[in-house]
């Protein structure tokens, strides 16, 4: 009987097979791998989309943003508003007209406009069809004419014919939003403001200063990065850079002096020779947008309407 008992004892002592446990470990490994991939993906997105780049801290971003501003100040010491104007009313009108068109087109249109309607009182009394014809080259001329007559009436009736110097008052005028108000305040009254136009919004997102799309949210987030004293000139520098080098469709990355600080480097042309051919205005040897630019502007003035 003993020989029959030994096989039973060996069978009871045999350790359990481990093969059944192995398949359970594989899903866990895959889960861990997916989790790591998600973490790396978030880190990559936060650092500008470059794989393997450490996540940029808030402090590091602020330092980089302020360094970009310093670099832009050296690159564009002559940055300025690219609308011709001689007083707050002309700047207000020109800024309203600049919607959905170029500053050059506005600057070629306003000499005749201001010759006909030099004051709010004059423009408030304009015949709509005559005003429309003068501003037709800027596009959306009927809507713009309504805004110009409406804001001129408001200036005449509510503000004694003067453009107010407060944001709260400016945004009550027909056709005037925060962007237009900040342009007027910063350049006609010396009140710091951030101008969030299409160029500004595009560049601050490319530089990962913000991921916001709404202009007011962009303004608030950028205002938190820079001292208030820098807001107006920062706006000019960023807009200058967007118009000359960091274009919407094909940025000239290979000719950009701040490329080492840009997390989006490579979105455009990186070959230096090809990139230089994309430069515009004074950077590309072309006329600027103002018919009457500031004395320190290094480029050529824009031609008057109908000139060569």
mmCIF file of C-alpha atoms in Angstrom:
data_model
loop_
_atom_site.group_PDB
_atom_site.id
_atom_site.type_symbol
_atom_site.label_atom_id
_atom_site.label_comp_id
_atom_site.label_asym_id
_atom_site.label_seq_id
_atom_site.Cartn_x
_atom_site.Cartn_y
_atom_site.Cartn_z
ATOM 1 C CA UNK A 1 0.000 0.000 0.000
ATOM 2 C CA UNK A 2 2.931 2.398 0.629
ATOM 3 C CA UNK A 3 3.999 2.628 -3.008
ATOM 4 C CA UNK A 4 0.495 3.773 -3.843
ATOM 5 C CA UNK A 5 0.656 6.587 -1.260
ATOM 6 C CA UNK A 6 3.804 8.307 -2.569
ATOM 7 C CA UNK A 7 2.358 9.620 -5.813
ATOM 8 C CA UNK A 8 -0.508 11.176 -3.863
ATOM 9 C CA UNK A 9 1.916 12.957 -1.502
ATOM 10 C CA UNK A 10 4.004 14.344 -4.336
ATOM 11 C CA UNK A 11 0.857 15.541 -6.080
ATOM 12 C CA UNK A 12 -0.348 17.416 -2.999
ATOM 13 C CA UNK A 13 3.031 19.055 -2.446
ATOM 14 C CA UNK A 14 3.429 20.235 -6.035
ATOM 15 C CA UNK A 15 3.336 24.098 -6.166
ATOM 16 C CA UNK A 16 0.444 25.660 -8.064
ATOM 17 C CA UNK A 17 1.023 26.459 -11.711
ATOM 18 C CA UNK A 18 1.940 30.125 -12.300
ATOM 19 C CA UNK A 19 0.899 30.230 -15.910
ATOM 20 C CA UNK A 20 -2.604 31.435 -15.052
ATOM 21 C CA UNK A 21 -1.254 34.535 -13.294
ATOM 22 C CA UNK A 22 0.870 35.747 -16.225
ATOM 23 C CA UNK A 23 -1.938 36.980 -18.481
ATOM 24 C CA UNK A 24 -3.269 39.166 -15.647
ATOM 25 C CA UNK A 25 0.042 41.039 -15.456
ATOM 26 C CA UNK A 26 0.002 42.117 -19.117
ATOM 27 C CA UNK A 27 -3.071 44.382 -18.969
ATOM 28 C CA UNK A 28 -1.573 46.095 -15.895
ATOM 29 C CA UNK A 29 1.631 46.765 -17.805
ATOM 30 C CA UNK A 30 -0.312 48.125 -20.741
ATOM 31 C CA UNK A 31 -2.335 50.367 -18.407
ATOM 32 C CA UNK A 32 0.849 51.709 -16.836
ATOM 33 C CA UNK A 33 2.283 52.302 -20.295
ATOM 34 C CA UNK A 34 -0.839 54.203 -21.401
ATOM 35 C CA UNK A 35 -0.759 56.287 -18.221
ATOM 36 C CA UNK A 36 2.882 57.169 -18.819
ATOM 37 C CA UNK A 37 2.070 58.074 -22.416
ATOM 38 C CA UNK A 38 -0.736 60.376 -21.280
ATOM 39 C CA UNK A 39 1.592 62.066 -18.801
ATOM 40 C CA UNK A 40 4.274 62.511 -21.455
ATOM 41 C CA UNK A 41 1.684 63.863 -23.885
ATOM 42 C CA UNK A 42 0.502 66.487 -21.389
ATOM 43 C CA UNK A 43 4.093 67.445 -20.608
ATOM 44 C CA UNK A 44 4.878 67.708 -24.314
ATOM 45 C CA UNK A 45 1.856 69.935 -24.974
ATOM 46 C CA UNK A 46 2.681 72.205 -22.034
ATOM 47 C CA UNK A 47 6.255 72.632 -23.219
ATOM 48 C CA UNK A 48 5.311 73.633 -26.729
ATOM 49 C CA UNK A 49 4.749 70.289 -28.378
ATOM 50 C CA UNK A 50 8.332 69.061 -28.358
ATOM 51 C CA UNK A 51 8.653 65.471 -27.167
ATOM 52 C CA UNK A 52 11.062 64.967 -24.314
ATOM 53 C CA UNK A 53 10.988 68.629 -23.264
ATOM 54 C CA UNK A 54 10.302 69.116 -19.541
ATOM 55 C CA UNK A 55 7.055 70.815 -18.587
ATOM 56 C CA UNK A 56 7.568 74.566 -18.336
ATOM 57 C CA UNK A 57 6.685 76.066 -14.991
ATOM 58 C CA UNK A 58 4.658 79.257 -14.651
ATOM 59 C CA UNK A 59 7.755 81.117 -13.418
ATOM 60 C CA UNK A 60 9.840 79.892 -16.349
ATOM 61 C CA UNK A 61 7.127 80.960 -18.807
ATOM 62 C CA UNK A 62 6.940 84.441 -17.297
ATOM 63 C CA UNK A 63 10.708 84.815 -17.481
ATOM 64 C CA UNK A 64 10.735 83.652 -21.094
ATOM 65 C CA UNK A 65 7.847 85.994 -21.981
ATOM 66 C CA UNK A 66 9.610 88.991 -20.475
ATOM 67 C CA UNK A 67 12.824 88.097 -22.264
ATOM 68 C CA UNK A 68 10.932 87.928 -25.563
ATOM 69 C CA UNK A 69 9.552 91.401 -24.828
ATOM 70 C CA UNK A 70 13.092 92.696 -24.221
ATOM 71 C CA UNK A 71 14.292 91.111 -27.452
ATOM 72 C CA UNK A 72 11.382 92.670 -29.356
ATOM 73 C CA UNK A 73 12.202 96.076 -27.849
ATOM 74 C CA UNK A 74 15.697 95.808 -29.311
ATOM 75 C CA UNK A 75 14.377 94.571 -32.641
ATOM 76 C CA UNK A 76 11.654 97.233 -32.962
ATOM 77 C CA UNK A 77 12.760 100.318 -30.980
ATOM 78 C CA UNK A 78 10.567 102.330 -33.357
ATOM 79 C CA UNK A 79 7.361 100.283 -32.821
ATOM 80 C CA UNK A 80 4.278 102.493 -33.007
ATOM 81 C CA UNK A 81 0.578 102.430 -33.901
ATOM 82 C CA UNK A 82 0.368 101.994 -37.660
ATOM 83 C CA UNK A 83 -2.607 104.272 -38.132
ATOM 84 C CA UNK A 84 -2.075 107.893 -39.137
ATOM 85 C CA UNK A 85 -3.726 110.324 -36.725
ATOM 86 C CA UNK A 86 -3.285 113.832 -35.343
ATOM 87 C CA UNK A 87 -5.719 113.793 -32.424
ATOM 88 C CA UNK A 88 -7.853 111.368 -30.362
ATOM 89 C CA UNK A 89 -10.879 111.717 -32.653
ATOM 90 C CA UNK A 90 -8.880 110.781 -35.749
ATOM 91 C CA UNK A 91 -7.374 107.784 -33.971
ATOM 92 C CA UNK A 92 -10.795 106.640 -32.786
ATOM 93 C CA UNK A 93 -12.281 106.877 -36.272
ATOM 94 C CA UNK A 94 -9.278 105.222 -37.921
ATOM 95 C CA UNK A 95 -9.375 102.327 -35.456
ATOM 96 C CA UNK A 96 -13.067 101.718 -36.106
ATOM 97 C CA UNK A 97 -12.350 101.712 -39.844
ATOM 98 C CA UNK A 98 -9.454 99.264 -39.436
ATOM 99 C CA UNK A 99 -11.767 96.323 -38.689
ATOM 100 C CA UNK A 100 -11.464 93.640 -41.393
ATOM 101 C CA UNK A 101 -8.978 95.628 -43.477
ATOM 102 C CA UNK A 102 -5.358 96.765 -43.397
ATOM 103 C CA UNK A 103 -4.014 99.839 -41.679
ATOM 104 C CA UNK A 104 -2.553 100.847 -45.048
ATOM 105 C CA UNK A 105 -6.012 100.926 -46.634
ATOM 106 C CA UNK A 106 -7.319 103.003 -43.731
ATOM 107 C CA UNK A 107 -4.388 105.430 -43.958
ATOM 108 C CA UNK A 108 -5.027 105.896 -47.667
ATOM 109 C CA UNK A 109 -8.700 106.611 -46.956
ATOM 110 C CA UNK A 110 -8.648 108.939 -43.949
ATOM 111 C CA UNK A 111 -7.030 112.062 -45.500
ATOM 112 C CA UNK A 112 -10.114 112.739 -47.630
ATOM 113 C CA UNK A 113 -12.408 111.637 -44.797
ATOM 114 C CA UNK A 114 -10.950 114.059 -42.256
ATOM 115 C CA UNK A 115 -10.805 116.847 -44.819
ATOM 116 C CA UNK A 116 -14.580 116.475 -45.176
ATOM 117 C CA UNK A 117 -15.380 115.771 -41.491
ATOM 118 C CA UNK A 118 -12.627 117.108 -39.212
ATOM 119 C CA UNK A 119 -14.662 117.096 -35.981
ATOM 120 C CA UNK A 120 -17.284 114.945 -34.258
ATOM 121 C CA UNK A 121 -19.848 117.664 -34.911
ATOM 122 C CA UNK A 122 -19.104 117.537 -38.651
ATOM 123 C CA UNK A 123 -19.301 113.764 -38.833
ATOM 124 C CA UNK A 124 -22.470 113.630 -36.744
ATOM 125 C CA UNK A 125 -24.178 115.761 -39.405
ATOM 126 C CA UNK A 126 -22.857 113.722 -42.345
ATOM 127 C CA UNK A 127 -25.158 112.469 -45.068
ATOM 128 C CA UNK A 128 -24.812 108.674 -44.696
ATOM 129 C CA UNK A 129 -24.472 107.990 -48.421
ATOM 130 C CA UNK A 130 -21.699 110.570 -48.782
ATOM 131 C CA UNK A 131 -19.814 109.192 -45.793
ATOM 132 C CA UNK A 132 -20.229 105.651 -47.101
ATOM 133 C CA UNK A 133 -18.680 106.603 -50.414
ATOM 134 C CA UNK A 134 -15.606 108.079 -48.725
ATOM 135 C CA UNK A 135 -14.943 104.998 -46.596
ATOM 136 C CA UNK A 136 -15.979 102.413 -49.205
ATOM 137 C CA UNK A 137 -12.350 101.209 -49.756
ATOM 138 C CA UNK A 138 -12.162 99.941 -46.156
ATOM 139 C CA UNK A 139 -14.987 97.433 -46.647
ATOM 140 C CA UNK A 140 -18.220 96.987 -44.670
ATOM 141 C CA UNK A 141 -18.710 100.674 -45.374
ATOM 142 C CA UNK A 142 -22.419 100.852 -44.508
ATOM 143 C CA UNK A 143 -21.992 99.342 -41.045
ATOM 144 C CA UNK A 144 -18.893 101.438 -40.436
ATOM 145 C CA UNK A 145 -20.694 104.606 -41.526
ATOM 146 C CA UNK A 146 -23.463 103.898 -39.022
ATOM 147 C CA UNK A 147 -20.876 103.421 -36.271
ATOM 148 C CA UNK A 148 -18.996 106.613 -37.177
ATOM 149 C CA UNK A 149 -22.137 108.744 -37.257
ATOM 150 C CA UNK A 150 -23.398 107.124 -34.042
ATOM 151 C CA UNK A 151 -20.182 107.637 -32.100
ATOM 152 C CA UNK A 152 -19.883 111.202 -33.401
ATOM 153 C CA UNK A 153 -23.407 111.987 -32.209
ATOM 154 C CA UNK A 154 -22.542 110.499 -28.801
ATOM 155 C CA UNK A 155 -19.336 112.544 -28.575
ATOM 156 C CA UNK A 156 -21.244 115.709 -29.499
ATOM 157 C CA UNK A 157 -24.207 115.148 -27.214
ATOM 158 C CA UNK A 158 -22.682 113.353 -24.220
ATOM 159 C CA UNK A 159 -19.024 114.357 -24.107
ATOM 160 C CA UNK A 160 -18.946 117.936 -25.343
ATOM 161 C CA UNK A 161 -17.385 116.995 -28.671
ATOM 162 C CA UNK A 162 -14.337 115.432 -27.006
ATOM 163 C CA UNK A 163 -13.156 111.824 -26.983
ATOM 164 C CA UNK A 164 -13.316 110.587 -23.380
ATOM 165 C CA UNK A 165 -10.190 109.266 -21.735
ATOM 166 C CA UNK A 166 -11.808 106.440 -19.762
ATOM 167 C CA UNK A 167 -12.358 102.868 -20.857
ATOM 168 C CA UNK A 168 -15.814 102.773 -19.280
ATOM 169 C CA UNK A 169 -16.911 105.742 -21.387
ATOM 170 C CA UNK A 170 -15.258 104.687 -24.637
ATOM 171 C CA UNK A 171 -16.927 101.282 -24.776
ATOM 172 C CA UNK A 172 -20.365 102.934 -24.637
ATOM 173 C CA UNK A 173 -19.756 104.476 -28.065
ATOM 174 C CA UNK A 174 -21.221 102.707 -31.135
ATOM 175 C CA UNK A 175 -18.664 100.439 -32.810
ATOM 176 C CA UNK A 176 -16.156 100.722 -29.964
ATOM 177 C CA UNK A 177 -15.055 97.634 -28.027
ATOM 178 C CA UNK A 178 -12.178 97.005 -25.630
ATOM 179 C CA UNK A 179 -9.613 96.636 -28.401
ATOM 180 C CA UNK A 180 -10.455 99.992 -29.969
ATOM 181 C CA UNK A 181 -10.706 101.626 -26.552
ATOM 182 C CA UNK A 182 -7.261 100.352 -25.528
ATOM 183 C CA UNK A 183 -5.739 101.608 -28.793
ATOM 184 C CA UNK A 184 -7.140 105.087 -28.158
ATOM 185 C CA UNK A 185 -6.261 105.153 -24.460
ATOM 186 C CA UNK A 186 -2.710 103.917 -24.965
ATOM 187 C CA UNK A 187 -1.793 106.107 -27.915
ATOM 188 C CA UNK A 188 -3.867 109.266 -27.490
ATOM 189 C CA UNK A 189 -4.002 109.514 -23.693
ATOM 190 C CA UNK A 190 -0.968 107.581 -22.450
ATOM 191 C CA UNK A 191 -3.128 105.167 -20.462
ATOM 192 C CA UNK A 192 -1.575 101.662 -20.562
ATOM 193 C CA UNK A 193 -3.621 99.030 -22.349
ATOM 194 C CA UNK A 194 -3.213 95.732 -24.185
ATOM 195 C CA UNK A 195 -4.480 95.593 -27.754
ATOM 196 C CA UNK A 196 -5.621 92.088 -28.618
ATOM 197 C CA UNK A 197 -5.926 92.040 -32.387
ATOM 198 C CA UNK A 198 -5.521 88.967 -34.610
ATOM 199 C CA UNK A 199 -1.719 89.276 -34.705
ATOM 200 C CA UNK A 200 -1.375 89.681 -30.954
ATOM 201 C CA UNK A 201 -3.685 86.747 -30.205
ATOM 202 C CA UNK A 202 -1.887 84.496 -32.683
ATOM 203 C CA UNK A 203 1.605 85.197 -31.347
ATOM 204 C CA UNK A 204 0.885 84.943 -27.643
ATOM 205 C CA UNK A 205 -0.639 81.519 -28.271
ATOM 206 C CA UNK A 206 2.322 80.444 -30.397
ATOM 207 C CA UNK A 207 4.638 81.512 -27.605
ATOM 208 C CA UNK A 208 2.515 79.579 -25.072
ATOM 209 C CA UNK A 209 1.838 82.642 -22.943
ATOM 210 C CA UNK A 210 -1.835 81.642 -22.977
ATOM 211 C CA UNK A 211 -4.118 79.098 -24.574
ATOM 212 C CA UNK A 212 -7.189 81.334 -24.423
ATOM 213 C CA UNK A 213 -9.194 82.218 -27.528
ATOM 214 C CA UNK A 214 -11.455 84.950 -26.126
ATOM 215 C CA UNK A 215 -9.825 88.411 -26.489
ATOM 216 C CA UNK A 216 -10.812 89.582 -23.011
ATOM 217 C CA UNK A 217 -9.391 86.437 -21.403
ATOM 218 C CA UNK A 218 -6.205 86.812 -23.455
ATOM 219 C CA UNK A 219 -5.923 90.421 -22.295
ATOM 220 C CA UNK A 220 -6.342 89.428 -18.653
ATOM 221 C CA UNK A 221 -3.767 86.622 -18.786
ATOM 222 C CA UNK A 222 -1.141 88.692 -20.600
ATOM 223 C CA UNK A 223 -1.728 91.619 -18.233
ATOM 224 C CA UNK A 224 -0.806 89.306 -15.352
ATOM 225 C CA UNK A 225 2.597 88.563 -16.935
ATOM 226 C CA UNK A 226 3.847 92.094 -17.595
ATOM 227 C CA UNK A 227 4.024 95.331 -15.595
ATOM 228 C CA UNK A 228 1.273 97.761 -16.504
ATOM 229 C CA UNK A 229 3.846 100.253 -17.774
ATOM 230 C CA UNK A 230 4.761 97.782 -20.562
ATOM 231 C CA UNK A 231 1.262 97.033 -21.849
ATOM 232 C CA UNK A 232 1.009 99.583 -24.679
ATOM 233 C CA UNK A 233 4.502 99.101 -26.093
ATOM 234 C CA UNK A 234 4.269 95.330 -25.685
ATOM 235 C CA UNK A 235 1.175 95.449 -27.901
ATOM 236 C CA UNK A 236 2.984 97.439 -30.594
ATOM 237 C CA UNK A 237 6.033 95.153 -30.550
ATOM 238 C CA UNK A 238 4.032 91.931 -30.753
ATOM 239 C CA UNK A 239 1.829 93.291 -33.559
ATOM 240 C CA UNK A 240 4.899 94.555 -35.437
ATOM 241 C CA UNK A 241 6.480 91.112 -35.175
ATOM 242 C CA UNK A 242 3.310 89.398 -36.348
ATOM 243 C CA UNK A 243 3.064 91.623 -39.407
ATOM 244 C CA UNK A 244 6.723 91.419 -40.377
ATOM 245 C CA UNK A 245 8.049 87.992 -39.418
ATOM 246 C CA UNK A 246 5.617 85.707 -37.559
ATOM 247 C CA UNK A 247 2.930 85.548 -40.244
ATOM 248 C CA UNK A 248 -0.292 83.606 -39.856
ATOM 249 C CA UNK A 249 0.153 81.137 -42.716
ATOM 250 C CA UNK A 250 3.894 80.964 -43.209
ATOM 251 C CA UNK A 251 6.007 82.419 -40.396
ATOM 252 C CA UNK A 252 9.609 83.205 -41.284
ATOM 253 C CA UNK A 253 11.109 81.028 -38.531
ATOM 254 C CA UNK A 254 14.557 80.903 -40.141
ATOM 255 C CA UNK A 255 14.877 84.692 -40.057
ATOM 256 C CA UNK A 256 13.370 85.240 -36.602
ATOM 257 C CA UNK A 257 15.743 86.677 -33.970
ATOM 258 C CA UNK A 258 13.691 85.224 -31.107
ATOM 259 C CA UNK A 259 13.529 81.695 -32.537
ATOM 260 C CA UNK A 260 15.570 80.239 -29.623
ATOM 261 C CA UNK A 261 12.822 81.398 -27.244
ATOM 262 C CA UNK A 262 9.897 80.174 -29.355
ATOM 263 C CA UNK A 263 8.252 76.840 -28.492
ATOM 264 C CA UNK A 264 6.554 76.844 -31.907
ATOM 265 C CA UNK A 265 9.745 77.178 -33.942
ATOM 266 C CA UNK A 266 9.453 75.083 -37.085
ATOM 267 C CA UNK A 267 5.812 75.848 -37.876
ATOM 268 C CA UNK A 268 7.065 78.009 -40.742
ATOM 269 C CA UNK A 269 10.021 78.240 -43.098
ATOM 270 C CA UNK A 270 13.265 77.396 -41.269
ATOM 271 C CA UNK A 271 15.698 77.833 -44.150
ATOM 272 C CA UNK A 272 17.305 81.268 -43.508
ATOM 273 C CA UNK A 273 17.484 82.302 -47.166
ATOM 274 C CA UNK A 274 13.913 81.294 -47.924
ATOM 275 C CA UNK A 275 12.677 82.831 -44.646
ATOM 276 C CA UNK A 276 14.267 86.196 -45.430
ATOM 277 C CA UNK A 277 12.173 86.393 -48.588
ATOM 278 C CA UNK A 278 9.036 86.259 -46.427
ATOM 279 C CA UNK A 279 9.876 89.382 -44.407
ATOM 280 C CA UNK A 280 7.577 92.365 -44.855
ATOM 281 C CA UNK A 281 7.622 96.149 -44.617
ATOM 282 C CA UNK A 282 10.926 97.683 -43.499
ATOM 283 C CA UNK A 283 12.281 94.224 -42.659
ATOM 284 C CA UNK A 284 11.855 93.228 -46.294
ATOM 285 C CA UNK A 285 12.832 96.558 -47.842
ATOM 286 C CA UNK A 286 9.199 97.486 -48.555
ATOM 287 C CA UNK A 287 7.207 100.639 -47.700
ATOM 288 C CA UNK A 288 5.450 100.712 -44.351
ATOM 289 C CA UNK A 289 1.739 101.194 -43.670
ATOM 290 C CA UNK A 290 1.731 104.840 -42.574
ATOM 291 C CA UNK A 291 1.757 107.707 -45.016
ATOM 292 C CA UNK A 292 3.184 109.838 -42.197
ATOM 293 C CA UNK A 293 5.300 107.536 -40.002
ATOM 294 C CA UNK A 294 7.196 108.750 -36.924
ATOM 295 C CA UNK A 295 10.617 110.327 -37.559
ATOM 296 C CA UNK A 296 12.505 107.322 -36.170
ATOM 297 C CA UNK A 297 10.827 104.833 -38.498
ATOM 298 C CA UNK A 298 13.622 103.292 -40.606
ATOM 299 C CA UNK A 299 11.458 102.285 -43.573
ATOM 300 C CA UNK A 300 9.805 104.155 -46.406
ATOM 301 C CA UNK A 301 6.386 105.820 -45.997
ATOM 302 C CA UNK A 302 3.377 104.177 -47.610
ATOM 303 C CA UNK A 303 2.208 105.622 -50.918
ATOM 304 C CA UNK A 304 -0.901 107.764 -50.999
ATOM 305 C CA UNK A 305 -4.021 106.269 -52.552
ATOM 306 C CA UNK A 306 -3.668 106.093 -56.300
ATOM 307 C CA UNK A 307 0.064 106.823 -56.227
ATOM 308 C CA UNK A 308 2.473 104.543 -58.113
#
